[in-house]
Short mmCIF file of C-alpha atoms in Angstrom, two decimals:
data_model
loop_
_atom_site.label_atom_id
_atom_site.label_comp_id
_atom_site.label_asym_id
_atom_site.label_seq_id
_atom_site.Cartn_x
_atom_site.Cartn_y
_atom_site.Cartn_z
CA MET E 2 0.02 0.02 0.02
CA ILE E 3 1.27 3.42 -0.92
CA ARG E 4 2.19 5.57 2.09
CA ARG E 5 4.50 8.21 0.67
CA ILE E 6 2.97 11.76 0.41
CA PRO E 7 5.27 14.38 -1.36
CA MET E 8 4.37 17.88 -0.47
CA ASP E 9 7.01 20.62 -0.35
CA VAL E 10 7.03 24.23 0.59
CA ALA E 11 6.78 25.45 -2.99
CA GLN E 12 3.64 23.46 -3.58
CA VAL E 13 1.98 24.81 -0.35
CA VAL E 14 2.95 28.40 -1.27
CA ALA E 15 1.30 27.81 -4.74
CA VAL E 16 -1.82 26.55 -3.01
CA ILE E 17 -1.92 29.70 -0.78
CA ALA E 18 -1.36 32.01 -3.68
CA VAL E 19 -4.14 30.42 -5.82
CA THR E 20 -6.55 30.32 -2.90
CA ILE E 21 -6.05 34.01 -1.98
CA VAL E 22 -6.29 35.22 -5.63
CA GLY E 23 -9.41 33.16 -6.19
CA THR E 24 -10.91 34.62 -2.97
CA VAL E 25 -10.21 38.24 -4.19
CA PHE E 26 -12.13 37.69 -7.40
CA ILE E 27 -15.04 35.97 -5.58
CA ALA E 28 -15.07 38.78 -2.99
CA ARG E 29 -15.89 41.31 -5.81
CA GLU E 30 -19.12 39.48 -6.59
CA SER E 31 -20.08 38.66 -2.95
CA PRO E 32 -21.44 41.06 -0.28
CA PRO E 33 -18.89 42.07 2.27
CA GLY E 34 -18.86 40.08 5.54
CA PRO E 35 -18.60 41.42 9.11
CA LEU E 36 -14.73 40.88 9.21
CA PRO E 37 -11.99 42.48 7.00
CA LEU E 38 -10.89 40.44 4.08
CA TRP E 39 -7.23 40.43 5.12
CA LEU E 40 -8.15 38.33 8.13
CA GLY E 41 -9.69 35.82 5.73
CA PHE E 42 -6.36 35.75 3.93
CA VAL E 43 -4.58 34.98 7.20
CA LEU E 44 -7.00 32.10 7.79
CA LEU E 45 -6.47 30.76 4.24
CA THR E 46 -2.74 30.84 4.84
CA ALA E 47 -3.10 29.20 8.25
CA MET E 48 -5.32 26.39 6.95
CA SER E 49 -2.93 25.66 4.04
CA LEU E 50 0.36 25.33 6.03
CA PRO E 51 -0.69 22.02 7.64
CA LEU E 52 -0.46 20.42 4.23
CA LEU E 53 3.32 20.35 4.86
CA LEU E 54 2.62 17.80 7.66
CA LEU E 55 0.85 15.28 5.33
CA GLN E 56 4.03 13.18 5.00
CA ARG E 57 4.81 12.91 8.74
CA ALA E 58 1.38 13.25 10.42
CA PRO E 59 -1.37 12.87 7.87
CA ALA E 60 -4.21 12.70 10.39
CA MET E 61 -3.14 15.83 12.13
CA ALA E 62 -2.78 17.64 8.83
CA VAL E 63 -6.28 16.61 7.63
CA ALA E 64 -7.86 17.59 10.95
CA ALA E 65 -6.15 20.99 10.92
CA VAL E 66 -7.09 21.84 7.40
CA VAL E 67 -10.67 20.73 7.61
CA ALA E 68 -11.02 22.55 10.99
CA GLY E 69 -9.49 25.75 9.34
CA ALA E 70 -11.99 25.49 6.53
CA LEU E 71 -14.92 25.25 8.91
CA VAL E 72 -13.68 28.22 10.92
CA TYR E 73 -13.29 30.11 7.71
CA GLN E 74 -16.79 29.33 6.59
CA GLY E 75 -18.24 29.98 10.11
CA LEU E 76 -16.85 33.52 10.02
CA ASP E 77 -18.69 34.27 6.77
CA PHE E 78 -15.77 35.03 4.53
CA PRO E 79 -16.25 34.56 0.72
CA GLY E 80 -16.27 30.77 -0.12
CA GLY E 81 -15.31 28.87 -3.20
CA ALA E 82 -11.59 29.08 -3.32
CA SER E 83 -11.36 28.24 0.36
CA THR E 84 -12.28 24.69 -0.60
CA ILE E 85 -8.89 24.18 -2.37
CA PRO E 86 -6.72 23.35 0.70
CA PRO E 87 -9.07 20.70 2.27
CA SER E 88 -9.74 19.24 -1.16
CA ILE E 89 -6.04 18.85 -1.72
CA ALA E 90 -5.60 17.21 1.69
CA LEU E 91 -8.39 14.74 1.20
CA PHE E 92 -7.34 13.78 -2.32
CA THR E 93 -3.62 13.35 -1.23
CA VAL E 94 -4.39 11.08 1.66
CA MET E 95 -6.82 8.99 -0.49
CA SER E 96 -4.21 8.58 -3.18
CA ALA E 97 -1.62 7.62 -0.62
CA GLY E 98 -3.85 4.77 0.61
CA TYR E 99 -5.43 6.30 3.79
CA ARG E 100 -8.99 5.48 2.85
CA ARG E 101 -10.51 5.72 6.36
CA LEU E 102 -8.74 9.08 7.06
CA GLY E 103 -9.89 10.41 3.68
CA GLY E 104 -13.52 9.21 4.37
CA ALA E 105 -13.59 10.56 7.95
CA GLY E 106 -12.31 13.97 6.94
CA ALA E 107 -14.77 14.22 4.08
CA LEU E 108 -17.69 13.36 6.59
CA VAL E 109 -16.50 15.86 9.07
CA TRP E 110 -16.21 18.62 6.43
CA LEU E 111 -19.61 17.75 5.02
CA ALA E 112 -21.38 17.73 8.40
CA GLY E 113 -19.68 20.95 9.55
CA THR E 114 -20.53 22.73 6.38
CA LEU E 115 -24.15 21.61 6.49
CA MET E 116 -24.48 22.69 10.11
CA LEU E 117 -22.94 26.10 9.49
CA GLY E 118 -25.26 26.59 6.54
CA TRP E 119 -28.48 25.58 8.37
CA PHE E 120 -27.71 27.69 11.41
CA GLY E 121 -25.77 30.51 9.70
CA THR E 122 -26.70 33.44 7.47
CA ARG E 123 -26.08 31.67 4.14
CA PRO E 124 -27.87 28.24 4.04
CA PRO E 125 -26.57 26.14 1.12
CA GLY E 126 -29.88 25.05 -0.13
CA VAL E 127 -30.64 21.76 -2.00
CA GLN E 128 -28.59 22.67 -5.04
CA GLY E 129 -25.54 23.84 -2.96
CA THR E 130 -25.77 20.72 -0.88
CA VAL E 131 -25.89 18.34 -3.89
CA TRP E 132 -23.09 20.20 -5.44
CA PHE E 133 -20.90 19.88 -2.32
CA VAL E 134 -21.73 16.23 -1.84
CA THR E 135 -20.75 15.58 -5.50
CA TRP E 136 -17.55 17.49 -5.07
CA LEU E 137 -16.62 15.45 -1.97
CA ALA E 138 -17.42 12.20 -3.75
CA ALA E 139 -15.37 13.28 -6.85
CA ILE E 140 -12.33 13.95 -4.54
CA LEU E 141 -12.58 10.66 -2.91
CA ILE E 142 -13.09 8.74 -6.17
CA LEU E 143 -10.27 10.51 -7.97
CA GLY E 144 -7.95 9.96 -5.09
CA GLU E 145 -8.82 6.23 -5.02
CA MET E 146 -8.28 6.01 -8.72
CA SER E 147 -4.87 7.69 -8.41
CA ARG E 148 -3.90 5.26 -5.74
CA ASN E 149 -4.93 2.35 -7.89
CA ARG E 150 -2.96 3.63 -10.83
CA ARG E 151 0.16 4.27 -8.83
CA GLU E 152 -0.05 0.70 -7.25
CA GLN E 153 -0.40 -0.76 -10.78
CA LEU E 154 2.65 1.16 -11.95
CA ILE E 155 4.57 0.06 -8.92
CA ALA E 156 3.41 -3.55 -9.50
CA GLU E 157 4.37 -3.30 -13.21
CA ARG E 158 7.79 -1.96 -12.37
CA GLU E 159 8.27 -4.87 -9.93
CA ARG E 160 7.16 -7.38 -12.42
CA VAL E 161 9.58 -5.84 -15.04
CA ALA E 162 12.40 -5.96 -12.43
CA GLN E 163 11.55 -9.54 -11.53
CA ALA E 164 11.47 -10.56 -15.18
CA GLU E 165 14.83 -8.83 -15.79
CA HIS E 166 16.21 -10.58 -12.75
CA ALA E 167 14.88 -13.90 -13.99
CA ARG E 168 16.54 -13.29 -17.40
CA GLU E 169 19.76 -12.44 -15.89
CA GLU E 170 19.68 -15.54 -13.74
CA GLU E 171 18.87 -17.63 -16.70
CA ALA E 172 21.72 -16.09 -18.64
CA ARG E 173 24.10 -16.75 -15.75
CA ARG E 174 22.90 -20.29 -15.62
CA ARG E 175 23.31 -20.89 -19.33
CA VAL E 176 26.85 -19.29 -19.14
CA THR E 177 27.75 -21.66 -16.29
CA GLU E 178 26.42 -24.71 -18.15
CA GLU E 179 28.29 -23.69 -21.24
CA ARG E 180 31.51 -23.22 -19.28
CA LEU E 181 31.08 -26.66 -17.72
CA ARG E 182 30.35 -28.17 -21.16
CA ILE E 183 33.41 -26.58 -22.68
CA ALA E 184 35.54 -27.69 -19.76
CA ARG E 185 34.28 -31.24 -20.08
CA GLU E 186 34.92 -31.28 -23.77
CA LEU E 187 38.41 -29.98 -23.37
CA HIS E 188 39.07 -32.41 -20.57
CA ASP E 189 37.88 -35.43 -22.62
CA LEU E 190 39.73 -34.17 -25.69
CA LEU E 191 43.13 -33.69 -24.05
CA ALA E 192 43.22 -36.10 -21.16
CA HIS E 193 43.46 -39.31 -23.15
CA SER E 194 46.03 -38.15 -25.75
CA ILE E 195 48.21 -36.47 -23.18
CA SER E 196 48.23 -39.64 -21.09
CA VAL E 197 49.29 -41.62 -24.16
CA ILE E 198 52.03 -39.02 -24.90
CA ASN E 199 53.26 -39.07 -21.28
CA LEU E 200 53.46 -42.83 -21.28
CA GLN E 201 55.28 -43.13 -24.64
CA ALA E 202 57.69 -40.27 -23.43
CA GLY E 203 58.51 -42.44 -20.47
CA VAL E 204 59.06 -45.53 -22.55
CA SER E 205 61.31 -43.69 -25.09
CA GLU E 206 63.33 -42.16 -22.23
CA HIS E 207 63.83 -45.63 -20.65
CA LEU E 208 64.77 -47.33 -23.95
CA ILE E 209 66.77 -44.58 -25.60
CA ASP E 210 70.07 -46.30 -24.85
CA ARG E 211 69.12 -50.03 -24.64
CA ASP E 212 66.64 -50.21 -27.53
CA PRO E 213 66.96 -47.17 -29.86
CA GLU E 214 64.51 -48.74 -32.45
CA GLN E 215 61.79 -49.17 -29.85
CA ALA E 216 62.44 -45.67 -28.51
CA ARG E 217 62.07 -44.29 -32.08
CA ARG E 218 58.69 -46.08 -32.45
CA ALA E 219 57.54 -44.59 -29.09
CA LEU E 220 58.67 -41.14 -30.31
CA GLY E 221 56.84 -41.74 -33.53
CA ASP E 222 53.65 -42.53 -31.63
CA ILE E 223 54.14 -39.31 -29.60
CA ARG E 224 54.37 -37.28 -32.75
CA ARG E 225 51.35 -39.06 -34.30
CA VAL E 226 49.15 -38.68 -31.22
CA SER E 227 50.22 -35.10 -30.68
CA LYS E 228 49.39 -34.26 -34.28
CA GLU E 229 45.90 -35.84 -33.95
CA VAL E 230 45.18 -34.00 -30.77
CA LEU E 231 46.21 -30.73 -32.31
CA VAL E 232 43.78 -31.27 -35.11
CA GLU E 233 40.97 -32.14 -32.72
CA LEU E 234 41.79 -29.16 -30.49
CA ARG E 235 41.94 -26.74 -33.47
CA GLY E 236 38.55 -28.05 -34.62
CA ALA E 237 37.03 -27.71 -31.17
CA LEU E 238 38.30 -24.20 -30.72
CA GLY E 239 37.16 -23.18 -34.11
CA VAL E 240 33.69 -24.34 -33.35
CA LEU E 241 33.68 -22.40 -30.07
CA ARG E 242 34.89 -19.25 -31.82
CA ASP E 243 32.99 -19.20 -35.04
CA VAL E 244 29.79 -21.28 -34.81
CA ASP E 245 26.62 -19.55 -33.65
CA GLU E 246 24.24 -21.50 -31.53
CA GLY E 247 22.00 -23.76 -33.64
CA GLU E 248 24.34 -23.91 -36.50
CA GLU E 249 26.06 -27.04 -37.58
CA PRO E 250 29.79 -27.26 -36.55
CA LEU E 251 32.48 -26.79 -39.16
CA ALA E 252 33.94 -30.36 -38.57
CA PRO E 253 32.06 -33.59 -37.57
CA ALA E 254 32.23 -34.34 -33.89
CA PRO E 255 33.88 -37.73 -32.99
CA GLY E 256 31.67 -40.74 -32.70
CA MET E 257 31.48 -44.39 -32.46
CA ASP E 258 33.09 -44.86 -35.84
CA ARG E 259 36.43 -43.44 -34.34
CA LEU E 260 36.58 -45.90 -31.47
CA PRO E 261 39.13 -48.09 -33.33
CA GLU E 262 41.37 -44.98 -33.28
CA LEU E 263 41.10 -44.86 -29.50
CA VAL E 264 41.82 -48.48 -29.25
CA ARG E 265 44.96 -48.02 -31.36
CA ARG E 266 46.10 -45.16 -29.05
CA ALA E 267 45.61 -47.39 -26.01
CA ARG E 268 47.54 -50.20 -27.54
CA SER E 269 50.40 -47.90 -28.26
CA GLY E 270 50.28 -46.96 -24.60
CA GLY E 271 50.93 -50.58 -23.61
CA VAL E 272 47.43 -51.83 -23.03
CA GLU E 273 45.99 -54.58 -25.18
CA VAL E 274 42.44 -53.66 -25.99
CA ASP E 275 39.70 -55.70 -27.57
CA LEU E 276 36.86 -53.88 -29.23
CA THR E 277 33.37 -55.17 -29.88
CA LEU E 278 30.93 -53.06 -32.01
CA PRO E 279 27.36 -53.82 -32.94
CA ALA E 280 27.01 -55.04 -36.47
CA ASP E 281 23.54 -53.78 -37.40
CA CYS E 282 23.05 -50.70 -35.07
CA PRO E 283 21.15 -47.93 -36.83
CA ALA E 284 22.52 -44.39 -37.14
CA LEU E 285 22.79 -42.72 -33.70
CA PRO E 286 21.89 -39.15 -32.82
CA LYS E 287 24.95 -36.94 -32.74
CA SER E 288 24.65 -36.34 -28.99
CA VAL E 289 24.59 -40.16 -28.26
CA ASP E 290 27.36 -40.89 -30.76
CA LEU E 291 29.51 -38.16 -29.12
CA ALA E 292 28.82 -39.51 -25.63
CA VAL E 293 29.82 -43.04 -26.57
CA TYR E 294 33.16 -41.76 -27.91
CA ARG E 295 33.76 -39.53 -24.90
CA ILE E 296 32.92 -42.20 -22.33
CA VAL E 297 35.16 -44.84 -24.03
CA GLN E 298 37.91 -42.26 -24.37
CA GLU E 299 37.87 -41.28 -20.64
CA ALA E 300 37.54 -44.89 -19.48
CA LEU E 301 40.69 -45.90 -21.56
CA THR E 302 42.48 -42.83 -20.27
CA ASN E 303 41.92 -43.92 -16.67
CA ILE E 304 43.08 -47.43 -17.51
CA ILE E 305 46.34 -46.08 -18.96
CA LYS E 306 46.97 -43.67 -16.06
CA HIS E 307 45.59 -45.43 -13.04
CA ALA E 308 44.69 -49.11 -13.41
CA GLY E 309 48.05 -50.71 -14.11
CA ALA E 310 46.12 -53.10 -16.57
CA ALA E 311 47.54 -55.28 -19.30
CA ARG E 312 44.31 -55.94 -21.04
CA ALA E 313 40.95 -54.12 -21.54
CA GLU E 314 37.69 -54.94 -23.29
CA VAL E 315 35.52 -52.35 -24.93
CA SER E 316 32.05 -53.42 -25.77
CA VAL E 317 29.08 -51.44 -27.42
CA ARG E 318 25.81 -53.25 -27.88
CA CYS E 319 22.24 -52.26 -29.08
CA SER E 320 19.52 -53.90 -26.93
CA GLY E 321 15.91 -52.90 -26.13
CA GLY E 322 16.08 -49.45 -27.46
CA GLU E 323 19.27 -48.74 -25.57
CA LEU E 324 22.97 -48.50 -26.30
CA LEU E 325 25.01 -50.49 -23.76
CA VAL E 326 28.69 -49.31 -23.43
CA GLU E 327 31.06 -51.30 -21.22
CA VAL E 328 34.85 -50.83 -20.71
CA ARG E 329 36.43 -53.51 -18.49
CA ASP E 330 40.10 -54.00 -17.49
CA ASP E 331 42.18 -56.59 -15.53
CA GLY E 332 43.93 -53.86 -13.42
CA VAL E 333 43.88 -53.35 -9.68
CA GLY E 334 40.20 -52.74 -9.52
CA GLY E 335 40.21 -49.68 -7.41
CA THR E 336 38.73 -46.27 -7.98
CA PRO E 337 40.60 -44.23 -10.50
CA GLY E 338 42.43 -41.10 -9.38
CA GLU E 339 40.45 -38.16 -8.29
CA GLY E 340 39.39 -35.74 -11.00
CA ASN E 341 36.62 -34.84 -13.47
CA GLY E 342 36.71 -38.08 -15.46
CA LEU E 343 34.08 -40.22 -13.81
CA VAL E 344 31.97 -37.14 -13.04
CA GLY E 345 32.08 -36.15 -16.71
CA MET E 346 31.15 -39.57 -17.89
CA ARG E 347 28.19 -39.68 -15.48
CA GLU E 348 27.02 -36.20 -16.46
CA ARG E 349 27.11 -37.15 -20.13
CA ALA E 350 24.95 -40.19 -19.60
CA VAL E 351 22.44 -38.49 -17.27
CA SER E 352 22.14 -35.53 -19.65
CA LEU E 353 20.82 -37.97 -22.33
CA ASN E 354 18.38 -39.62 -19.66
CA GLY E 355 20.73 -42.62 -19.43
CA ALA E 356 22.48 -44.33 -16.51
CA PHE E 357 26.09 -44.71 -15.51
CA ASP E 358 27.97 -46.98 -13.17
CA ALA E 359 31.64 -47.44 -12.37
CA GLY E 360 33.38 -49.69 -9.88
CA PRO E 361 35.30 -52.87 -9.20
CA ALA E 362 34.27 -55.65 -11.63
CA PRO E 363 33.33 -59.24 -10.57
CA GLY E 364 36.45 -61.30 -10.76
CA GLY E 365 38.80 -58.37 -10.54
CA GLY E 366 39.61 -55.28 -12.49
CA PHE E 367 37.37 -52.22 -13.07
CA LEU E 368 34.19 -51.86 -15.00
CA VAL E 369 32.62 -48.68 -16.59
CA ALA E 370 29.13 -49.10 -17.83
CA ALA E 371 26.76 -46.72 -19.40
CA ARG E 372 23.21 -47.16 -20.77
CA LEU E 373 22.05 -44.57 -23.23
CA PRO E 374 18.46 -44.63 -24.42
CA VAL E 375 18.11 -44.22 -28.17
CA ARG E 376 14.74 -44.03 -29.97
CA GLY E 377 14.51 -46.38 -32.97
CA LEU E 378 16.73 -49.18 -31.67
CA ALA E 379 15.26 -52.63 -31.83
CA ALA E 380 15.86 -55.39 -29.37
#
């Protein structure tokens, strides 16, 4: 509810000036009263000054202005313009939301005016009474309409502010999600290749004197893997830099058709990997195809870095409208080192409404399993 009532000295001075000037013109057409007109000007000024208190003490201000108006009328000064200060007071408190105060002030003013008219020298008559009641009703109605309009404007500003805040929150959420997506993509892109490079570098360093030929092969693997990862990284950065949302990327994202390449890299890292792919699996959505590649890539990276395994099995099967991805090794069977690998794999599966599990495999080793629902796959 609106409670702020702006009323400064300049406005009150303007009210006093208009009231006095109006009274001067009305006095020319009215018979002179028993008291000098200048005293009426003093009363008009006195009844207008309480308007300054509307902000801090609205009830006191309304009471003082209405009482001053009744005293002015009771002393038989020229009327008309003298209704301006109390009218402003009632309109202002009504527009500020003080309905009871505005209604009470109007009733007191009406009752006092009628009593002064009936028992005074200038009875208002039926026409004057109707006019005055209509005037008071108009003041109250206009004040209420002003209040409603102000509250609507305030509510509209609040709705706009809330909508803007919601848009900003949504924008921040999307930026955060995009940052996480980019971080996950870069992690999946680099971790596997760098692990292979690190392993081959260690092999070449160890064999450089005893077996130069094997060391050269390891260095060749390093060069090949580093070249491949540079190509992938350049393509990923180009997509992030140049492709607008909703457009097709400049280069195809890796998918299940590139799993043999991952297996070859893992073998060059010293792990014998067996790969089983479905023979008749239909075309996959790009998101699922990429998820299969990244999950297998990260699982093989963990095997090379943490498992100490000699063999691994990668299996992809189509069954019951789902794509089943499993990566099993014969290593120590513990949890891979801390990092974003398992978290990223789980996020990829869950984002596609799939399931993910990773842990020690029955009989030893470690098992990574993901179930990715795909429409159109037959059992």
